[in-house]
Amino acid sequence: MTIEEVDVAIVGGGPGGLATACAIKKTCPDLIVRVYERAPAFKRIGFTLGLMDNGANAISAIDADLGRAVVKELLNDGALEQYHPNGERYVHIPSIGSVGVGTPEISGHLPWYRLQKMLADHLPDTCVHLAHPFSELEFDSSGATLRFEGLDKEIRAKIVIGADGNQSQVRQHLLNDGLPRFLGVAVWRGQIEPPASWNHHTNLLTGYNKKNQLFLVVRLADGRLAWQAYADWPAESLDVLVSARYVDTESFGQSNIDKRERCLSKFDGWHEIVTDIISGTPPDTITEHGQFYREAEECKKWGEGCVSLMGDAAHLMTPFLGQGVNQALEDAVEIGRSIGELGPCVEALRQYEETRIPDATFVQAGSVGIAKKVFDPNKGQITGETAWKKQNLGYFRRTPKPLTGRRFTTPVGFQSIGARLMR
């Protein structure tokens, strides 16, 4: 078995993990930073992510040019509209900024894959390692050892960042606090050319909803529609879903027509735009999974020793404030800043956690609270506009200080692995 030494090992190659690598390489370019992603490739599937001011500002804090490039990719020209299942419109918001939660210039949507690709392209070629499914973690005062399924090698790292999402295996090795809670909701996502019935002109967001059910559509830059559907789902039938737990690409490529039929059955009788989009999407391009979350009170500890968590692994929220990726991007900035100031060490991780836990758990609590109201039949219908206005939305405006390429104060006897290899 081969052993590879690195300064920082990041488990998870989503936008959060990749942004963390970018932030660390910005503040400490000579450190050896590796991102280990279990998927064999980055795939063009799924819905879009909403990038709010704070998320765009976080990317710009990592690298101003990268931030400008990402903002140019945003789909933000158009209104946010909401409809009853029969097609009757009841909400029209000219832009996100009109309800005070973002500025049209730097708030909008872009495909998950596109942000993932832009962040990966910003890193050195040797940084991102695909097809590395994490399996084991051991750590002590001198560092951590990581192992991966099917690979005859070990990674020895000074510090480890768990960025492996909602079902984080790093979190289980670290905290052993069990699986996240099931919201009682199934989620389907897909992409399709606009059907003949499509008559909307907005690129921002079109939603059809009622109690316990949501159907959201965004028009992509290439003209296709990205859609996602939410519907109540019993916990005892969770294993019926193709990808019961992982919010990832496991169900992509499976031709099982049942997942499309399950989605259609939940939206039977809705406006023809909704049913035409679902029925017209090839089953092998639809992803299907359950929606999970953690209570904010369960997420007050993110790390121990030389290991720390970020993004959904640290503070799993719901999509109902559009802050999941945005909060992960803020995490990334502060990880990069702390390592830039203190180096790849335990003290840097604790400094990052102390900075981010109060803010992130506040947002997490708001996101979970709104989701419970949306899918609680006793609460009545709650619109996106109402939800946003009911929250203290100061976090949408946060602007972190830009990261600089300064070198941390080197402890006595410390030498980066990169520096040792160059001797």
Coordinates of C-alpha atoms in Angstrom, one line a residue:
M1 CA 0.0 0.0 0.0
T2 CA 1.3 3.4 -1.0
I3 CA 1.2 6.4 1.4
E4 CA 0.8 9.9 0.1
E5 CA 1.5 12.9 2.4
V6 CA -0.5 16.1 2.0
D7 CA -1.0 19.2 4.1
V8 CA -4.8 19.5 3.7
A9 CA -7.1 16.7 2.7
I10 CA -10.7 17.7 1.7
V11 CA -13.2 15.0 1.4
G12 CA -16.0 16.0 -1.0
G13 CA -15.7 17.7 -4.4
G14 CA -18.9 19.8 -4.4
P15 CA -18.8 23.6 -4.6
G16 CA -18.0 23.8 -0.9
G17 CA -15.1 21.5 -0.9
L18 CA -13.7 23.0 -4.2
A19 CA -14.1 26.5 -2.9
T20 CA -12.3 25.5 0.3
A21 CA -9.3 24.3 -1.8
C22 CA -9.4 27.6 -3.8
A23 CA -9.4 29.6 -0.5
I24 CA -6.5 27.7 1.0
K25 CA -4.4 27.9 -2.2
K26 CA -5.0 31.6 -2.2
T27 CA -3.7 32.2 1.3
C28 CA -1.1 29.4 1.2
P29 CA -0.1 28.6 -2.4
D30 CA 2.7 26.3 -1.4
L31 CA 0.7 23.9 0.7
I32 CA -0.3 20.6 -0.8
V33 CA -4.1 20.6 -0.9
R34 CA -6.1 17.6 -2.2
V35 CA -9.8 17.2 -2.9
Y36 CA -11.1 13.7 -2.9
E37 CA -14.5 13.2 -4.6
R38 CA -16.2 9.8 -4.8
A39 CA -18.0 10.5 -8.2
P40 CA -16.0 9.3 -11.2
A41 CA -16.8 12.6 -13.1
F42 CA -18.6 15.9 -12.8
K43 CA -21.9 15.4 -14.5
R44 CA -24.3 17.9 -16.2
I45 CA -27.4 17.0 -14.3
G46 CA -29.7 18.3 -11.7
F47 CA -31.2 21.6 -10.8
T48 CA -29.6 25.0 -10.4
L49 CA -28.3 26.6 -7.2
G50 CA -29.3 30.0 -6.0
L51 CA -26.3 32.2 -5.5
M52 CA -27.2 35.1 -3.2
D53 CA -25.2 38.2 -2.5
N54 CA -23.3 36.5 0.4
G55 CA -22.3 33.5 -1.7
A56 CA -21.2 35.7 -4.6
N57 CA -19.3 37.9 -2.2
A58 CA -17.6 34.9 -0.7
I59 CA -16.3 33.7 -4.1
S60 CA -15.1 37.2 -4.8
A61 CA -13.3 37.3 -1.4
I62 CA -11.4 34.2 -2.6
D63 CA -10.6 35.6 -6.0
A64 CA -12.0 38.7 -7.5
D65 CA -11.6 37.5 -11.1
L66 CA -13.3 34.2 -10.3
G67 CA -16.1 36.1 -8.6
R68 CA -16.7 38.3 -11.6
A69 CA -16.7 35.2 -13.9
V70 CA -19.3 33.4 -11.8
V71 CA -21.6 36.5 -11.6
K72 CA -21.5 36.6 -15.4
E73 CA -22.9 33.1 -15.5
L74 CA -25.9 33.9 -13.3
L75 CA -29.4 33.7 -14.7
N76 CA -31.2 36.6 -13.1
D77 CA -33.1 38.5 -15.8
G78 CA -36.7 37.9 -15.1
A79 CA -39.3 37.7 -12.4
L80 CA -40.0 35.2 -9.6
E81 CA -43.5 34.0 -10.2
Q82 CA -45.7 31.6 -8.2
Y83 CA -48.8 29.8 -9.4
H84 CA -51.5 27.6 -8.0
P85 CA -51.6 24.0 -9.4
N86 CA -54.3 25.1 -11.9
G87 CA -52.0 27.7 -13.4
E88 CA -53.5 30.8 -11.7
R89 CA -50.7 33.2 -10.7
Y90 CA -50.7 34.7 -7.2
V91 CA -47.2 36.1 -6.7
H92 CA -45.1 38.2 -9.1
I93 CA -41.8 39.6 -7.9
P94 CA -39.7 41.5 -10.5
S95 CA -36.4 40.3 -8.9
I96 CA -35.0 38.9 -5.7
G97 CA -33.8 42.3 -4.8
S98 CA -37.3 43.7 -4.7
V99 CA -38.1 41.8 -1.5
G100 CA -34.8 42.9 0.1
V101 CA -32.8 39.7 -0.1
G102 CA -30.4 40.3 -2.9
T103 CA -29.2 42.6 -5.6
P104 CA -30.2 41.6 -9.2
E105 CA -26.6 42.2 -10.4
I106 CA -25.1 39.5 -8.2
S107 CA -28.0 37.3 -7.2
G108 CA -29.4 34.6 -9.4
H109 CA -29.2 31.0 -10.5
L110 CA -26.6 28.9 -12.3
P111 CA -26.3 25.1 -12.8
W112 CA -24.7 23.2 -10.0
Y113 CA -22.3 21.6 -12.5
R114 CA -21.2 24.9 -13.9
L115 CA -20.1 26.3 -10.5
Q116 CA -18.4 23.0 -9.7
K117 CA -16.5 23.1 -13.0
M118 CA -15.4 26.7 -12.6
L119 CA -14.1 26.1 -9.1
A120 CA -12.3 22.9 -10.2
D121 CA -10.7 24.7 -13.2
H122 CA -9.4 27.4 -10.8
L123 CA -7.3 24.8 -9.0
P124 CA -4.0 23.1 -10.1
D125 CA -4.5 19.9 -12.1
T126 CA -3.1 17.8 -9.3
C127 CA -5.5 19.1 -6.7
V128 CA -8.8 17.3 -7.5
H129 CA -9.0 13.5 -7.4
L130 CA -12.2 11.8 -8.7
A131 CA -13.3 8.3 -8.1
H132 CA -12.1 8.4 -4.5
P133 CA -15.0 7.0 -2.3
F134 CA -14.0 7.8 1.3
S135 CA -14.2 4.8 3.7
E136 CA -12.0 5.3 6.8
L137 CA -10.5 8.0 9.0
E138 CA -8.1 7.7 11.9
F139 CA -6.5 10.7 13.5
D140 CA -4.3 11.6 16.4
S141 CA -2.1 14.6 17.6
S142 CA 0.2 14.3 14.6
G143 CA -2.4 14.2 11.8
A144 CA -4.9 12.0 10.1
T145 CA -4.9 8.9 7.9
L146 CA -7.6 8.5 5.2
R147 CA -8.5 5.4 3.2
F148 CA -10.7 5.0 0.2
E149 CA -12.8 2.1 -1.1
G150 CA -11.1 0.0 -3.7
L151 CA -7.8 2.0 -3.7
D152 CA -4.5 0.5 -2.5
K153 CA -3.3 3.7 -0.9
E154 CA -3.5 5.8 2.3
I155 CA -3.5 9.6 2.6
R156 CA -1.6 11.1 5.6
A157 CA -2.8 14.7 6.2
K158 CA -2.0 17.4 8.7
I159 CA -5.6 18.4 8.7
V160 CA -8.8 17.1 7.2
I161 CA -11.9 19.0 6.0
G162 CA -15.1 17.0 5.7
A163 CA -17.1 18.5 2.9
D164 CA -18.9 15.3 1.9
G165 CA -22.5 16.6 2.1
N166 CA -25.7 15.7 3.7
Q167 CA -24.9 12.0 4.6
S168 CA -21.3 12.9 5.6
Q169 CA -19.2 9.8 6.4
V170 CA -16.5 12.0 7.8
R171 CA -19.0 13.4 10.3
Q172 CA -19.9 9.8 11.4
H173 CA -16.2 9.0 11.9
L174 CA -15.8 12.2 13.8
L175 CA -19.0 12.7 15.9
N176 CA -20.9 9.4 15.4
D177 CA -24.1 11.3 15.9
G178 CA -26.3 9.3 13.6
L179 CA -28.0 10.0 10.3
P180 CA -29.8 13.3 9.6
R181 CA -33.6 13.6 10.0
F182 CA -35.9 12.8 7.2
L183 CA -38.2 15.8 6.4
G184 CA -40.9 13.5 5.0
V185 CA -40.3 14.8 1.5
A186 CA -39.2 13.2 -1.7
V187 CA -37.3 15.3 -4.3
W188 CA -37.1 14.8 -8.1
R189 CA -34.8 16.8 -10.4
G190 CA -34.4 16.9 -14.2
Q191 CA -33.7 18.9 -17.3
I192 CA -35.6 19.2 -20.5
E193 CA -36.2 21.3 -23.6
P194 CA -39.3 23.5 -23.0
P195 CA -42.5 21.7 -24.0
A196 CA -45.1 23.2 -26.3
S197 CA -47.2 24.3 -23.3
W198 CA -44.3 26.4 -21.8
N199 CA -45.4 30.0 -21.9
H200 CA -43.2 31.7 -19.3
H201 CA -40.5 34.2 -20.2
T202 CA -38.7 34.6 -16.8
N203 CA -35.3 33.0 -16.3
L204 CA -35.3 33.5 -12.5
L205 CA -37.8 31.1 -11.0
T206 CA -41.3 29.8 -11.8
G207 CA -43.0 27.9 -9.0
Y208 CA -46.3 25.9 -8.8
N209 CA -47.2 25.0 -5.3
K210 CA -49.8 24.0 -2.7
K211 CA -49.6 22.4 0.8
N212 CA -47.0 19.7 0.9
Q213 CA -46.0 20.1 -2.8
L214 CA -43.7 22.4 -4.8
F215 CA -42.7 22.4 -8.4
L216 CA -39.9 24.8 -9.4
V217 CA -38.5 25.6 -12.8
V218 CA -35.5 27.7 -14.0
R219 CA -34.6 28.4 -17.6
L220 CA -30.9 27.7 -18.3
A221 CA -28.6 29.8 -20.5
D222 CA -28.8 27.1 -23.3
G223 CA -32.6 27.4 -23.3
R224 CA -33.4 24.1 -21.5
L225 CA -35.5 24.0 -18.3
A226 CA -34.1 22.7 -15.1
W227 CA -36.9 21.5 -12.7
Q228 CA -37.3 20.1 -9.3
A229 CA -40.3 18.7 -7.6
Y230 CA -41.0 18.3 -3.8
A231 CA -43.8 16.2 -2.4
D232 CA -44.6 14.6 0.9
W233 CA -43.3 11.0 1.2
P234 CA -43.8 8.5 4.1
A235 CA -40.7 7.5 6.0
E236 CA -41.7 3.8 5.8
S237 CA -41.4 4.0 2.0
L238 CA -38.1 5.9 1.9
D239 CA -36.3 2.9 0.4
V240 CA -38.6 2.8 -2.5
L241 CA -36.8 5.9 -3.9
V242 CA -33.9 5.1 -6.2
S243 CA -31.5 7.1 -4.2
A244 CA -33.1 7.1 -0.8
R245 CA -30.5 9.1 1.1
Y246 CA -27.7 10.6 -1.0
V247 CA -28.3 13.9 -2.8
D248 CA -26.1 13.0 -5.7
T249 CA -25.9 11.3 -9.0
E250 CA -26.6 7.7 -8.0
S251 CA -30.0 7.6 -9.8
F252 CA -28.7 9.4 -13.0
G253 CA -28.4 7.0 -15.9
Q254 CA -30.9 4.5 -14.5
S255 CA -33.8 3.9 -16.9
N256 CA -36.2 2.8 -14.2
I257 CA -39.4 4.5 -15.4
D258 CA -40.9 4.1 -12.0
K259 CA -39.2 7.2 -10.6
R260 CA -40.8 9.4 -13.3
E261 CA -44.2 7.7 -12.6
R262 CA -43.8 8.3 -8.9
C263 CA -43.2 12.0 -9.5
L264 CA -46.1 12.2 -11.9
S265 CA -48.5 10.6 -9.5
K266 CA -47.8 13.3 -6.9
F267 CA -48.6 16.0 -9.4
D268 CA -51.6 14.4 -11.2
G269 CA -54.2 17.0 -12.1
W270 CA -51.8 19.9 -12.0
H271 CA -51.4 22.4 -14.8
E272 CA -50.3 20.8 -18.1
I273 CA -46.9 22.7 -18.0
V274 CA -46.1 20.7 -14.8
T275 CA -47.2 17.3 -16.1
D276 CA -45.7 18.0 -19.6
I277 CA -42.3 18.8 -18.1
I278 CA -42.2 15.7 -15.9
S279 CA -43.6 13.3 -18.5
G280 CA -41.3 14.6 -21.2
T281 CA -38.1 14.2 -19.2
P282 CA -36.3 10.9 -20.0
P283 CA -36.3 8.7 -16.8
D284 CA -32.6 8.1 -17.1
T285 CA -31.9 11.9 -16.6
I286 CA -34.1 12.2 -13.5
T287 CA -32.6 12.0 -10.0
E288 CA -34.7 11.0 -7.0
H289 CA -34.0 11.1 -3.3
G290 CA -35.3 12.0 0.1
Q291 CA -34.9 15.4 1.7
F292 CA -32.9 15.5 5.0
Y293 CA -31.9 18.1 7.6
R294 CA -30.4 18.5 11.0
E295 CA -31.6 20.7 13.8
A296 CA -29.4 23.7 14.5
E297 CA -29.0 22.6 18.1
E298 CA -27.5 19.4 16.9
C299 CA -24.8 21.2 15.0
K300 CA -22.9 23.1 17.6
K301 CA -19.8 21.0 17.3
W302 CA -18.0 20.8 13.9
G303 CA -14.6 19.4 14.7
E304 CA -12.2 17.6 16.9
G305 CA -8.4 17.4 16.8
C306 CA -7.1 17.8 13.2
V307 CA -10.6 17.3 11.6
S308 CA -13.3 19.8 10.9
L309 CA -16.6 19.9 8.9
M310 CA -18.0 22.4 6.5
G311 CA -21.1 22.9 4.4
D312 CA -23.9 20.3 4.6
A313 CA -21.6 18.0 6.6
A314 CA -21.5 20.6 9.3
H315 CA -24.9 22.4 9.2
L316 CA -27.3 20.5 7.0
M317 CA -30.2 22.8 6.2
T318 CA -33.1 22.6 3.7
P319 CA -33.4 24.3 0.3
F320 CA -36.1 26.7 1.6
L321 CA -33.9 29.8 2.1
G322 CA -31.6 29.0 -0.8
Q323 CA -28.6 29.2 1.5
G324 CA -27.0 25.8 1.5
V325 CA -24.3 26.5 -1.0
N326 CA -24.0 30.1 0.0
Q327 CA -23.2 29.1 3.6
A328 CA -20.7 26.5 2.4
L329 CA -19.0 29.3 0.4
E330 CA -18.8 31.4 3.5
D331 CA -17.3 28.4 5.4
A332 CA -14.7 28.1 2.7
V333 CA -13.5 31.7 3.0
E334 CA -13.0 31.4 6.8
I335 CA -11.2 28.1 6.5
G336 CA -8.8 29.7 4.0
R337 CA -8.4 32.8 6.2
S338 CA -7.7 30.8 9.4
I339 CA -5.1 28.5 7.7
G340 CA -3.6 31.6 6.1
E341 CA -3.1 33.1 9.6
L342 CA -2.1 30.0 11.6
G343 CA -1.2 27.3 9.1
P344 CA -2.7 23.8 8.6
C345 CA -3.1 23.0 12.3
V346 CA -5.7 22.3 15.0
E347 CA -5.7 25.9 16.1
A348 CA -6.7 27.1 12.6
L349 CA -9.7 24.7 12.6
R350 CA -10.9 25.8 16.0
Q351 CA -10.6 29.5 14.9
Y352 CA -12.7 28.8 11.8
E353 CA -15.4 27.0 13.8
E354 CA -15.6 29.7 16.4
T355 CA -16.1 32.3 13.6
R356 CA -18.7 30.4 11.6
I357 CA -20.8 28.3 14.0
P358 CA -22.9 31.2 15.4
D359 CA -23.8 32.6 11.9
A360 CA -24.3 29.3 10.1
T361 CA -26.5 27.7 12.8
F362 CA -28.7 30.8 12.8
V363 CA -29.3 30.5 9.1
Q364 CA -29.8 26.7 9.5
A365 CA -32.5 27.2 12.1
G366 CA -34.4 29.6 9.8
S367 CA -34.1 27.3 6.8
V368 CA -35.4 24.3 8.8
G369 CA -38.2 26.3 10.3
I370 CA -39.5 27.4 6.9
A371 CA -39.4 23.9 5.5
K372 CA -41.5 22.6 8.4
K373 CA -44.1 25.3 7.7
V374 CA -44.1 24.5 4.0
F375 CA -44.8 20.8 4.6
D376 CA -46.9 21.0 7.7
P377 CA -50.6 20.8 6.5
N378 CA -51.7 22.6 9.7
K379 CA -49.8 25.8 8.9
G380 CA -51.5 26.6 5.6
Q381 CA -49.7 27.8 2.4
I382 CA -46.6 29.9 2.8
T383 CA -45.1 31.6 -0.2
G384 CA -41.4 32.4 -0.8
E385 CA -42.1 36.1 -0.4
T386 CA -43.8 35.6 3.0
A387 CA -41.0 33.3 4.1
W388 CA -38.3 35.7 3.2
K389 CA -40.0 38.7 4.8
K390 CA -40.5 36.7 8.0
Q391 CA -36.8 36.2 8.5
N392 CA -34.0 38.4 9.7
L393 CA -32.2 38.4 6.4
G394 CA -29.0 40.3 7.2
Y395 CA -26.9 37.2 6.3
F396 CA -27.9 37.7 2.6
R397 CA -25.8 40.8 2.6
R398 CA -22.6 39.6 4.3
T399 CA -19.4 40.6 2.6
P400 CA -16.3 38.9 3.9
K401 CA -12.9 40.6 3.7
P402 CA -10.9 39.5 0.7
L403 CA -8.3 36.8 1.3
T404 CA -4.7 37.6 0.7
G405 CA -1.7 35.5 -0.2
R406 CA 0.1 36.1 3.0
R407 CA 2.1 33.4 4.7
F408 CA 1.1 32.2 8.1
T409 CA 3.4 32.7 11.1
T410 CA 5.5 29.5 11.0
P411 CA 5.7 27.6 14.3
V412 CA 9.1 26.5 15.5
G413 CA 10.0 23.3 13.7
F414 CA 7.1 23.5 11.2
Q415 CA 7.6 22.8 7.5
S416 CA 4.9 22.3 5.0
I417 CA 5.0 19.0 3.1
G418 CA 5.3 21.0 -0.1
A419 CA 8.3 22.8 1.1
R420 CA 9.9 19.5 2.2
L421 CA 9.4 18.0 -1.2
M422 CA 11.1 20.9 -2.9
R423 CA 14.3 20.5 -0.9

